[in-house]
Short mmCIF file of C-alpha atoms in Angstrom, two decimals:
data_model
loop_
_atom_site.label_atom_id
_atom_site.label_comp_id
_atom_site.label_asym_id
_atom_site.label_seq_id
_atom_site.Cartn_x
_atom_site.Cartn_y
_atom_site.Cartn_z
CA MET B 1 93.86 112.96 113.98
CA ALA B 2 92.81 112.75 117.60
CA LEU B 3 89.78 114.36 119.19
CA GLN B 4 90.67 116.68 122.03
CA ASP B 5 88.46 118.50 124.58
CA GLU B 6 86.01 121.05 123.18
CA GLY B 7 85.87 119.32 119.79
CA LYS B 8 89.38 120.39 118.74
CA PHE B 9 91.57 118.03 116.75
CA VAL B 10 95.25 117.27 117.21
CA GLU B 11 97.24 116.01 114.24
CA TRP B 12 99.75 113.27 115.12
CA ILE B 13 102.73 113.05 112.79
CA PRO B 14 105.74 110.79 113.47
CA LEU B 15 108.95 112.83 113.57
CA GLN B 16 112.53 111.64 113.24
CA ASN B 17 116.00 112.62 114.43
CA ASP B 18 115.09 113.94 117.85
CA ILE B 19 116.09 112.34 121.13
CA LYS B 20 114.26 114.30 123.82
CA LEU B 21 110.58 114.85 124.43
CA LYS B 22 109.61 118.35 123.44
CA SER B 23 106.19 119.84 123.91
CA GLU B 24 104.96 123.20 122.73
CA LEU B 25 101.71 124.89 121.81
CA VAL B 26 101.75 126.13 118.23
CA ASN B 27 99.28 128.55 116.66
CA CYS B 28 98.73 127.38 113.07
CA SER B 29 96.30 129.82 111.46
CA THR B 30 93.07 129.33 113.42
CA ASN B 31 94.05 126.05 115.12
CA ASN B 32 96.16 125.53 118.22
CA LYS B 33 98.19 122.33 118.22
CA LEU B 34 100.24 120.62 120.90
CA ILE B 35 103.39 119.14 119.40
CA PHE B 36 105.53 116.60 121.19
CA LYS B 37 108.19 114.27 119.89
CA PHE B 38 110.53 111.60 121.21
CA ASP B 39 112.92 108.95 119.93
CA VAL B 40 111.15 105.58 119.70
CA GLU B 41 114.22 104.01 121.32
CA ASP B 42 113.37 106.03 124.46
CA LEU B 43 109.93 104.40 124.63
CA LYS B 44 109.31 102.18 127.67
CA CYS B 45 105.69 101.28 126.99
CA VAL B 46 102.49 102.23 125.25
CA LYS B 47 99.26 102.03 127.23
CA LYS B 48 96.05 101.52 125.30
CA LEU B 49 93.09 102.87 127.25
CA SER B 50 89.43 102.47 126.40
CA TYR B 51 86.60 104.27 128.16
CA PRO B 52 83.44 103.80 126.07
CA PRO B 53 81.79 105.78 124.56
CA THR B 54 84.95 107.87 124.02
CA PRO B 55 87.46 106.77 121.36
CA PRO B 56 90.40 104.58 122.46
CA GLN B 57 93.55 106.42 123.49
CA LEU B 58 97.26 105.68 123.57
CA VAL B 59 99.60 106.97 126.25
CA PHE B 60 103.33 106.80 125.53
CA ILE B 61 105.59 106.39 128.58
CA LEU B 62 109.32 106.96 128.16
CA LYS B 63 112.19 105.17 129.92
CA SER B 64 112.83 108.41 131.84
CA GLY B 65 109.35 108.09 133.39
CA THR B 66 107.93 110.95 131.31
CA THR B 67 104.29 110.39 130.32
CA CYS B 68 103.27 111.97 127.02
CA PRO B 69 99.79 113.46 126.50
CA ALA B 70 97.12 110.89 125.61
CA LEU B 71 96.31 110.56 121.92
CA HIS B 72 92.71 109.71 120.94
CA PHE B 73 92.06 107.66 117.79
CA HIS B 74 88.96 106.74 115.81
CA ASP B 75 88.19 103.79 113.53
CA GLY B 76 90.99 101.41 114.52
CA GLY B 77 93.69 104.06 114.68
CA THR B 78 95.23 102.68 117.89
CA SER B 79 95.82 99.27 116.28
CA LEU B 80 97.31 100.91 113.19
CA ILE B 81 99.78 103.01 115.20
CA ILE B 82 100.82 100.00 117.29
CA SER B 83 101.35 97.88 114.17
CA LYS B 84 103.52 100.65 112.67
CA LEU B 85 105.58 100.84 115.88
CA GLU B 86 106.17 97.08 115.66
CA ASN B 87 108.16 97.76 112.47
CA TYR B 88 110.74 99.60 114.61
CA LEU B 89 110.45 98.09 118.11
CA PRO B 90 109.79 94.68 119.62
CA LEU B 91 106.48 95.05 121.48
CA GLU B 92 105.11 92.66 124.07
CA ARG B 93 101.43 92.68 125.02
CA THR B 94 100.60 92.81 128.72
CA TYR B 95 97.22 93.13 130.37
CA ALA B 96 95.65 95.21 133.15
CA GLY B 97 97.15 94.43 136.52
CA HIS B 98 100.56 93.52 135.06
CA GLN B 99 103.46 94.96 137.04
CA ASP B 100 107.09 95.23 135.99
CA SER B 101 109.44 93.16 138.13
#
């Protein structure tokens, strides 16, 4: 789960069999949730951002240039998601200031 503005939580669930990014606001009982999904093969990079004291966040950027909404994680969640992605994609670590050639 990721903390969103105003103390609301967003549940992040990996989805399969969808190629395009889709985003929609869903009313599930008393909670509003933003759902987006994309094919991991369309992923260009994942940016890990950290602005203490807020929790670390991940931003997924697709090959098309589309930037997905930032996901906020607590208690090592960013590292866990990245390690799970490494099961499906080769990931290379770069650091701030790195530019693609």
